[in-house]
mmCIF file of C-alpha atoms and ligand atoms in Angstrom:
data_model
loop_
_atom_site.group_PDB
_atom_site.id
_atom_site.type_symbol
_atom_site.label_atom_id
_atom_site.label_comp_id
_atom_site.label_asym_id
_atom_site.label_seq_id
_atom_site.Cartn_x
_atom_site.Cartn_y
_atom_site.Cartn_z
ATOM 1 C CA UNK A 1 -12.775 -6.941 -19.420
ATOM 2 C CA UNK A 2 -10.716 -3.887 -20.320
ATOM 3 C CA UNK A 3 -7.496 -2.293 -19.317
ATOM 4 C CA UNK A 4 -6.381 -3.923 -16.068
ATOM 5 C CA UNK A 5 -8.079 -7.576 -16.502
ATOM 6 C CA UNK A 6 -9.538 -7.129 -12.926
ATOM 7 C CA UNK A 7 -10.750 -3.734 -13.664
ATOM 8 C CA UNK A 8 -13.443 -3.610 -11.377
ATOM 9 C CA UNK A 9 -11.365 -4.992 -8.462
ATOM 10 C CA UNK A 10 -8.069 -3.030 -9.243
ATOM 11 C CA UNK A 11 -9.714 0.440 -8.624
ATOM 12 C CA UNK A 12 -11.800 1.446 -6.007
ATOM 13 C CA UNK A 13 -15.851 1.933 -6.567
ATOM 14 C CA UNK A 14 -15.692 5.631 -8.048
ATOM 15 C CA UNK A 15 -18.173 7.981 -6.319
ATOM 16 C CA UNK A 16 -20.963 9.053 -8.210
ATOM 17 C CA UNK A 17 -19.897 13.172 -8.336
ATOM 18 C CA UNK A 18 -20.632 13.989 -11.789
ATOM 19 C CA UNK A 19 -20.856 12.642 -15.272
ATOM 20 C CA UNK A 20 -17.987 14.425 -16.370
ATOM 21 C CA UNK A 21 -15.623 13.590 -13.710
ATOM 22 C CA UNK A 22 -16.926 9.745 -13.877
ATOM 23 C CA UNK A 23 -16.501 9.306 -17.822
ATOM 24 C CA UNK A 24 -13.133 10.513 -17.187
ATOM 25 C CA UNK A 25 -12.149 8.108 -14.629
ATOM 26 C CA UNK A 26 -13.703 5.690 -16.842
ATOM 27 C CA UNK A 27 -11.434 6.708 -19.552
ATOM 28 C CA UNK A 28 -8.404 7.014 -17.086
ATOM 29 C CA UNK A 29 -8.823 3.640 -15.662
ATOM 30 C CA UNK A 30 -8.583 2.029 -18.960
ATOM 31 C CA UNK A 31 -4.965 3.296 -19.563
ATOM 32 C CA UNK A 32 -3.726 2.768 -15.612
ATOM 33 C CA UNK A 33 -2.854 -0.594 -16.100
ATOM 34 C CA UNK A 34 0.238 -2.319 -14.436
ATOM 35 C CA UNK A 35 0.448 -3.995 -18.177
ATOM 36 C CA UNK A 36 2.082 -0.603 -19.078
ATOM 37 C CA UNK A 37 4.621 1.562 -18.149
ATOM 38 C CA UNK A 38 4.284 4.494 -16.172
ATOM 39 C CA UNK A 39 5.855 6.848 -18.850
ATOM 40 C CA UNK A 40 3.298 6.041 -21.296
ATOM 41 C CA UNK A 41 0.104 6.179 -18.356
ATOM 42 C CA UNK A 42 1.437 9.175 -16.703
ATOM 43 C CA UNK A 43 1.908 11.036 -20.002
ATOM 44 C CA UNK A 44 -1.801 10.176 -20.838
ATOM 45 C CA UNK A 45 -3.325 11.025 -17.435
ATOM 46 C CA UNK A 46 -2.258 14.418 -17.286
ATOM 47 C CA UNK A 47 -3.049 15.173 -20.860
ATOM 48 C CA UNK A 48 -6.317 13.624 -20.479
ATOM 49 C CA UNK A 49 -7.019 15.776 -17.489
ATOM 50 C CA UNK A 50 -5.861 18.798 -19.126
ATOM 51 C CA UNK A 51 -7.764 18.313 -22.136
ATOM 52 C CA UNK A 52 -11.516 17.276 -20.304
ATOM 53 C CA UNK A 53 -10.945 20.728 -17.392
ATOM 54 C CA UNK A 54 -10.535 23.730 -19.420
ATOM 55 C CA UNK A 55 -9.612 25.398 -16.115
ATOM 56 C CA UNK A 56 -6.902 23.104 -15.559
ATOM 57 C CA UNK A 57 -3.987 25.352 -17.440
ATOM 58 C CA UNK A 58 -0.858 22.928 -16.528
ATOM 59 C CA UNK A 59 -0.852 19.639 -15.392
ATOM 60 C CA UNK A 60 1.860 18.175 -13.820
ATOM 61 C CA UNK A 61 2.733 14.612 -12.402
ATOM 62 C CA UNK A 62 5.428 14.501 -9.916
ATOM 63 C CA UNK A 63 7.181 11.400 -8.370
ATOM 64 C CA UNK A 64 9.281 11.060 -5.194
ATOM 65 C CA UNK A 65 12.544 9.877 -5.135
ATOM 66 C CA UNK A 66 14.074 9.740 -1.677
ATOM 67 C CA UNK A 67 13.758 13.383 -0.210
ATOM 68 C CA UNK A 68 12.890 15.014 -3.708
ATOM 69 C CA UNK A 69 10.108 15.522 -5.943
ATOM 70 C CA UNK A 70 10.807 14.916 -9.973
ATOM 71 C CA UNK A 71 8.713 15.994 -12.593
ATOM 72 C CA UNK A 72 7.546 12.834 -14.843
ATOM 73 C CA UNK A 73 4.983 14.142 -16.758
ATOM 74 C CA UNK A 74 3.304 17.561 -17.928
ATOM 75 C CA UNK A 75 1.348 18.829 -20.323
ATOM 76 C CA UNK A 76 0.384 23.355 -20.403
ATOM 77 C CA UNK A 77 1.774 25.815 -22.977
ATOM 78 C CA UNK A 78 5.148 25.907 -21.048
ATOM 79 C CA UNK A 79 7.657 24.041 -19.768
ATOM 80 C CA UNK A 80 8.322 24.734 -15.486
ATOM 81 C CA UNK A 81 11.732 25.290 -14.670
ATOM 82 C CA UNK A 82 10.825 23.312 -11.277
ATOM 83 C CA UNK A 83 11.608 19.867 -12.493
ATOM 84 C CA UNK A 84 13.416 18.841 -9.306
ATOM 85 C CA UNK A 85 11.221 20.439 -6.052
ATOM 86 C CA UNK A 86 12.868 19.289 -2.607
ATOM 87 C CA UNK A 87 10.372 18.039 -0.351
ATOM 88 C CA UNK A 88 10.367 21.194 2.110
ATOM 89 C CA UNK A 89 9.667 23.763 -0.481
ATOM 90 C CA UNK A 90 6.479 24.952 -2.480
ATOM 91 C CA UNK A 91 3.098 23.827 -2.087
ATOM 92 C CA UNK A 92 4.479 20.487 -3.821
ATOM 93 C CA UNK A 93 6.574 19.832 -1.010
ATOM 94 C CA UNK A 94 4.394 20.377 1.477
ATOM 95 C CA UNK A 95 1.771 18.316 -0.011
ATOM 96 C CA UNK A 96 3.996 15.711 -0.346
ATOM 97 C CA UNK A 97 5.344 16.204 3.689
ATOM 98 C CA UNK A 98 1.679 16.351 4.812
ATOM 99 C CA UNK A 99 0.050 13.838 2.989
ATOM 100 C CA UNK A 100 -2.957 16.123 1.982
ATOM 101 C CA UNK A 101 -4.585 17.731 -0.823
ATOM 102 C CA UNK A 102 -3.467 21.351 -0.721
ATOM 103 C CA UNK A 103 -5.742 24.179 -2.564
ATOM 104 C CA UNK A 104 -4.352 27.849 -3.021
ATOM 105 C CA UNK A 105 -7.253 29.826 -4.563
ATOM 106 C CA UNK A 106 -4.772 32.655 -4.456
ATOM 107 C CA UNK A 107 -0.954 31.877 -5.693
ATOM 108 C CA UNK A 108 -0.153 36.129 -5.036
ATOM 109 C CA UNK A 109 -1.205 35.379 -0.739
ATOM 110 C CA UNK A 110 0.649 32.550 -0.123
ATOM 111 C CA UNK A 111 4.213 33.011 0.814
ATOM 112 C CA UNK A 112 4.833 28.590 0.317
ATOM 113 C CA UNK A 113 3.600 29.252 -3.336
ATOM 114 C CA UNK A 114 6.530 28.826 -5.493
ATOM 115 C CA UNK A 115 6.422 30.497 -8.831
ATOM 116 C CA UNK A 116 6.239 28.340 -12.225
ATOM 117 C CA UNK A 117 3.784 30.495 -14.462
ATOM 118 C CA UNK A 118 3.242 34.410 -14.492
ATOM 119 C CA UNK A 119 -0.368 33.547 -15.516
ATOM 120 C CA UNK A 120 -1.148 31.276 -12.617
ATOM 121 C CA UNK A 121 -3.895 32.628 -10.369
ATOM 122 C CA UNK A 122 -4.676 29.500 -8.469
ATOM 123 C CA UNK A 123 -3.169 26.143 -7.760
ATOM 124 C CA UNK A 124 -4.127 22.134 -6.276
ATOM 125 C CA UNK A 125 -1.496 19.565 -5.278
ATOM 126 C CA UNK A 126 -2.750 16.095 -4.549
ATOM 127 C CA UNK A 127 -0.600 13.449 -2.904
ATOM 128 C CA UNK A 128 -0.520 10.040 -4.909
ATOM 129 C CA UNK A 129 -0.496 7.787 -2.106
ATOM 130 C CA UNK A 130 -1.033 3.992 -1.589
ATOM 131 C CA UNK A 131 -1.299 2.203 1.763
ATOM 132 C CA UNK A 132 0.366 5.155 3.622
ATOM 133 C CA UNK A 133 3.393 5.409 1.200
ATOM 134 C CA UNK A 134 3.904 8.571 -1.080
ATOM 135 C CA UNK A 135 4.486 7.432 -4.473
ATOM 136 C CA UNK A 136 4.197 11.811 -5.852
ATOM 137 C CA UNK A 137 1.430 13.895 -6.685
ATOM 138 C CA UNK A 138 -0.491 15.955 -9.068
ATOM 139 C CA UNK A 139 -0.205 19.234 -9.726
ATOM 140 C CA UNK A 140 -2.737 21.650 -11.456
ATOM 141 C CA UNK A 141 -2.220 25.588 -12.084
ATOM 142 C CA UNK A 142 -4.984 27.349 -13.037
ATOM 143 C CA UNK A 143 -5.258 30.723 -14.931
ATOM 144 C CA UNK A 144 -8.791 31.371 -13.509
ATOM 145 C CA UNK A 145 -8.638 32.428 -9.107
ATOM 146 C CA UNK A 146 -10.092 30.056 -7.132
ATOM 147 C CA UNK A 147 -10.956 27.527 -10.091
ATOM 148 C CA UNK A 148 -10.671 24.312 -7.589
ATOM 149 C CA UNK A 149 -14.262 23.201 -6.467
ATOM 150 C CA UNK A 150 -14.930 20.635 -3.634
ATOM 151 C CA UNK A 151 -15.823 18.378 -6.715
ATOM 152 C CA UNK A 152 -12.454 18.588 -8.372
ATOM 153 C CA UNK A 153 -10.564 18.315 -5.384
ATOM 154 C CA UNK A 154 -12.547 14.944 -4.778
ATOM 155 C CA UNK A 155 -11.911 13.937 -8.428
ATOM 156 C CA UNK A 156 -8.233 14.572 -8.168
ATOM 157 C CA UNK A 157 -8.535 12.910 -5.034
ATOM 158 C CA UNK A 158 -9.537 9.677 -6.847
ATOM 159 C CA UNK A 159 -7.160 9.393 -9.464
ATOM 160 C CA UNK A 160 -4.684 10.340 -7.079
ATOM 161 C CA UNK A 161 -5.602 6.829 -5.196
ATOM 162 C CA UNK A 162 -6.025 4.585 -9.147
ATOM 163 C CA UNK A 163 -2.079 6.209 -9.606
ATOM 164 C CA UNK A 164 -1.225 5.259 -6.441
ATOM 165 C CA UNK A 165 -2.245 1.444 -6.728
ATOM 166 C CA UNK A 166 -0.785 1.625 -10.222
ATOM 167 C CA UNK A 167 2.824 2.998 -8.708
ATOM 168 C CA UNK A 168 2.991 0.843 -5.903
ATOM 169 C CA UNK A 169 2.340 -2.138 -8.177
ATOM 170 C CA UNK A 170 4.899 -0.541 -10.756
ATOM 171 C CA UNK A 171 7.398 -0.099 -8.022
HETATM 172 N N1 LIG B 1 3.836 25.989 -7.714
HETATM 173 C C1 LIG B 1 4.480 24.786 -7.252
HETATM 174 C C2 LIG B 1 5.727 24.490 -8.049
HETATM 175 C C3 LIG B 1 5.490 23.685 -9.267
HETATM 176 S S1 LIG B 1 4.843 24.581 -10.567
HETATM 177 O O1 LIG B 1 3.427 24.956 -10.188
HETATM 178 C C4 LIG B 1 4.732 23.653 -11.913
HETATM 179 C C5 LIG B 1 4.773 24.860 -5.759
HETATM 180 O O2 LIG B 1 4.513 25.888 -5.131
HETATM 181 O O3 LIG B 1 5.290 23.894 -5.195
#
């Protein structure tokens, strides 16, 4: 037994979409553990995401408080000046209002898209959800257009759901 003690009943059975993606929800699901706090597993999700996707150039975790989105985690060569995003603006917010993965292959075409990084080309938002509640979501800019495949969005999609079980647990 690692991490959580019921690790393999905690987390959902991971699909099988790559070895990549599954050694790093391997890796992730060691450190998502209601054992510790969400400052110290947030901060190590998104800069183990950042670090294993080279095309992932900023990685944010957002979480919702009431009507507004709070940054709680991030790792890219600069800080955003969005730290507080209400929940009917950006691609954040409507992610969050949805309840569904958003992908922007092309920031400069869509008029939601709002600005962080002069460099950004392309963007995913991910809702971190658990049993219908929205706990926040991730957030990845990319430098490269259109650098979100089917496979990453299915990816995010399952960390998305190990943070969500981990927040709802965490409160
Ligand atoms: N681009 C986001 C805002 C957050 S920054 O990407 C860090 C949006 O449109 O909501």
């Amino acid at each position: 037994m690692r991490g959580v003690g019921n690790y393999s009943t905690f987390f959902s059975k991971a699909p099988q979409i790559g070895p990549r993606y599954n050694a790093t929800i391997e890796a992730m699901r060691v450190v998502i553990d209601p054992k510790r706090v969400p400052a110290a597993v947030l901060d190590f999700v998104v800069g183990h995401l950042k670090s294993s996707f080279p095309q992932f150039s900023w990685v944010g975790i957002y979480r919702l408080d009431g009507e507004t989105l709070n940054l709680a985690a991030w790792k890219g060569p600069h800080a955003t000046e969005h730290v507080a995003i209400p929940l009917g603006q950006g691609i954040c917010g409507l992610a969050a209002r949805t309840r569904e993965t958003v992908v922007v292959p092309d920031v400069s075409k869509d008029p939601r898209y709002l600005a962080c990084f002069p460099s950004t080309k392309s963007e995913i938002v991910v809702p971190i959800m658990a049993d219908g509640t929205v706990f926040g979501e991730i957030d990845i800019d990319s430098d490269t257009p259109d650098a979100f495949s089917a496979h990453d969005r299915q990816f995010l999609e399952v960390v998305a759901e190990d943070l969500g079980r981990y927040l709802k647990v965490k409160g």
